[in-house]
Coordinates of C-alpha atoms in Angstrom, one line a residue:
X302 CA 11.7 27.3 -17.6
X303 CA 9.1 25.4 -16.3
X304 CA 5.4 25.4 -16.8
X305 CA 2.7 25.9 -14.5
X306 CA 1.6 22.6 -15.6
X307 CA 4.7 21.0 -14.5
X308 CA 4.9 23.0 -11.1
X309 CA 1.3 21.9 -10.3
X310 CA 2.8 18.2 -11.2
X311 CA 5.5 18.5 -9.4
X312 CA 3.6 19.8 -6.4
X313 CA 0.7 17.2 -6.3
X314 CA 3.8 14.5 -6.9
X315 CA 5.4 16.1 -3.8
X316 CA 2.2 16.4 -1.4
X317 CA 1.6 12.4 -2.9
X318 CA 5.1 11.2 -1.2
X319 CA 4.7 13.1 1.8
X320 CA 1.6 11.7 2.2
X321 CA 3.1 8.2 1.8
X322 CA 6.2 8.6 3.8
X323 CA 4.0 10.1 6.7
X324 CA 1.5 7.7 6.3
X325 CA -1.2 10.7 6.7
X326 CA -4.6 9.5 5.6
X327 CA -5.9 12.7 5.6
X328 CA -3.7 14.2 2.6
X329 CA -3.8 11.1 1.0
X330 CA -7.3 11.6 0.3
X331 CA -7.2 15.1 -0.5
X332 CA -3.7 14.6 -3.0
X333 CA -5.7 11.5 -4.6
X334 CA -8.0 13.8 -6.8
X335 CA -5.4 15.8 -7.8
X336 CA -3.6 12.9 -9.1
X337 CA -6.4 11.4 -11.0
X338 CA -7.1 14.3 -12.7
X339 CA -3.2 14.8 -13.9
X340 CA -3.0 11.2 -15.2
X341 CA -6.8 11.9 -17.2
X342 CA -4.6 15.1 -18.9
X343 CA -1.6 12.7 -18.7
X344 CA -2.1 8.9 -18.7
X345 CA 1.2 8.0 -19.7
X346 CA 2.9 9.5 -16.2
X347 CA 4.5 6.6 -15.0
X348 CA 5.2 8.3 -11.9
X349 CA 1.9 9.3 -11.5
X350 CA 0.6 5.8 -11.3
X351 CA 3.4 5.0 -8.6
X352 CA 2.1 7.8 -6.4
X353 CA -1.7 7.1 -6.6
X354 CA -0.7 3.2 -6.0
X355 CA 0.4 4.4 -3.0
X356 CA -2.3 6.3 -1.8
X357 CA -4.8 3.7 -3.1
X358 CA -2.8 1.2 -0.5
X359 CA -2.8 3.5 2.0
X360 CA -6.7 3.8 1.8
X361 CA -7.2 0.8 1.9
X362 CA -7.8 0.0 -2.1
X363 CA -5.4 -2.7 -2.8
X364 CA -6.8 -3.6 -6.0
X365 CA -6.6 -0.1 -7.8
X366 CA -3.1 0.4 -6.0
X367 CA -2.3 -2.5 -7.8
X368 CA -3.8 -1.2 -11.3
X369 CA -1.8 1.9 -11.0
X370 CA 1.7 -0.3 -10.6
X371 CA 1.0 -2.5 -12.7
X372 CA 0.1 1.2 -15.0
X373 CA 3.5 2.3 -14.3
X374 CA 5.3 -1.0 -15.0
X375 CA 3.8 -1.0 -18.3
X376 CA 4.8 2.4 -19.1
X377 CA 8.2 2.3 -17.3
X378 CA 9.6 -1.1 -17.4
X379 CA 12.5 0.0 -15.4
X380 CA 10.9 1.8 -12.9
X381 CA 12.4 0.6 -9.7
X382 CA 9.8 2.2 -7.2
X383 CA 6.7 0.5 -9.2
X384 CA 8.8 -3.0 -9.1
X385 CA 8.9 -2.7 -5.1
X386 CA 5.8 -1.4 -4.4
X387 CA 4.4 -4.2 -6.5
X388 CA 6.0 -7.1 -4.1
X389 CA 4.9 -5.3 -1.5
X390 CA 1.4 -5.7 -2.5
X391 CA 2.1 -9.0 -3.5
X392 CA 3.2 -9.3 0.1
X393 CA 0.1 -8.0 1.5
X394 CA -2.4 -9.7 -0.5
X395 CA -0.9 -13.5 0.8
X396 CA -1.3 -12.2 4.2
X397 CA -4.8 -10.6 3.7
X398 CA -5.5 -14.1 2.3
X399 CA -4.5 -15.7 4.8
X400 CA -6.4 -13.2 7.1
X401 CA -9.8 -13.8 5.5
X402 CA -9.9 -17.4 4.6
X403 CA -9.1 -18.1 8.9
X404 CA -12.2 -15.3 9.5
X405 CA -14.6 -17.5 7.0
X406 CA -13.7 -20.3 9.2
X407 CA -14.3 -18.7 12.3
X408 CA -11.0 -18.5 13.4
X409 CA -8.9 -15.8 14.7
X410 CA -6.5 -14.1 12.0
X411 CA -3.1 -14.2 13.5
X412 CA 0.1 -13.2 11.8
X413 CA 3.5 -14.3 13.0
X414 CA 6.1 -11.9 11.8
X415 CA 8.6 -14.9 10.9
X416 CA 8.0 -14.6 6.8
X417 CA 8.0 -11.8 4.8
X418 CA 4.7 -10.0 6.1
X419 CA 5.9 -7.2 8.5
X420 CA 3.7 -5.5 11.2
X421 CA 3.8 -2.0 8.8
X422 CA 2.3 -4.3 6.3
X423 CA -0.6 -5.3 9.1
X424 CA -1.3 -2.0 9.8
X425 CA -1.8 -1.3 6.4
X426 CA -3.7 -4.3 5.2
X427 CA -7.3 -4.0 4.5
X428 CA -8.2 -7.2 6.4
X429 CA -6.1 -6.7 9.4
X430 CA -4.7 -9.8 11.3
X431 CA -6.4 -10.0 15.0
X432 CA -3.6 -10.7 16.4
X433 CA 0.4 -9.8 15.4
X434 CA 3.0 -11.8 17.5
X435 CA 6.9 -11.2 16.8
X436 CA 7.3 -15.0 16.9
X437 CA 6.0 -18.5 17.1
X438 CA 7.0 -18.6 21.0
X439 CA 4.3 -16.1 21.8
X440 CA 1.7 -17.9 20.0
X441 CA 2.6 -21.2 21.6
X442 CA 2.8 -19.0 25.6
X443 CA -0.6 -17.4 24.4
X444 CA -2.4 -20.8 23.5
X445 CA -0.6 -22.6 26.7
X446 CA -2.0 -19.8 28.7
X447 CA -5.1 -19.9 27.1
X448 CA -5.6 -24.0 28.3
X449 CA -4.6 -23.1 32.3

């Protein structure tokens, strides 16, 4: 039998990954609350931490999506999902680095998608690039171009 504590749970946990697989802002923001106030009943939810990671990321928070993994890891040191999610972040915050120390120069923010940065992770990124190129041969045609 399950309670209508679980249910809820289950339901907000649901609405959480939909929101994250459809990248839709929208219930992101609305399923948020609801997961903040299930890990203030139930702090120790490692699962609960993955999912609001994820909608942290997704609006744009990168430092309490980060928090909540790093929540989850410490509560769940197998936890698979919060391992990933974590190098993805790890992922994003070199290239947001990257983004905002060439912006502070005055330079355009370009990503090239030859590492491990994809354009899903651009999109993403609180500090989008300026520019996203596939590969280093459009950058050099853009910059030739740019000289005729």
């Amino acid at each position: 039998v399950v309670s209508k504590t679980e249910a809820a749970r289950a339901d907000v946990l649901m609405r959480a990954e939909q929101a994250w697989l459809t990248e839709n802002v929208d219930l992101a923001r609305r399923t948020k609350t609801s997961l903040e106030g299930i890990i203030r009943v139930t702090p120790a939810d490692s699962l609960s931490h993955v999912r609001l990671g994820q909608l942290c990321l997704m609006l744009g928070d990168l430092d309490a999506a980060a928090d909540h993994w790093n929540r989850a890891l410490a509560l769940n040191q197998s936890s698979a999902e919060a391992i990933e999610v974590l190098q993805n972040l790890s992922r994003l915050h070199r290239s947001t680095g990257n983004i905002l120390m060439a912006r502070r120069a005055g330079a355009l923010g370009v990503l090239v998608l030859t590492g491990e940065a994809t354009a899903e992770d651009a999109a993403r990124s609180a500090e989008p690039p300026d520019l996203t190129l596939p590969s280093l041969v459009e950058l050099g045609d853009l910059l030739a171009a740019s000289r005729s």
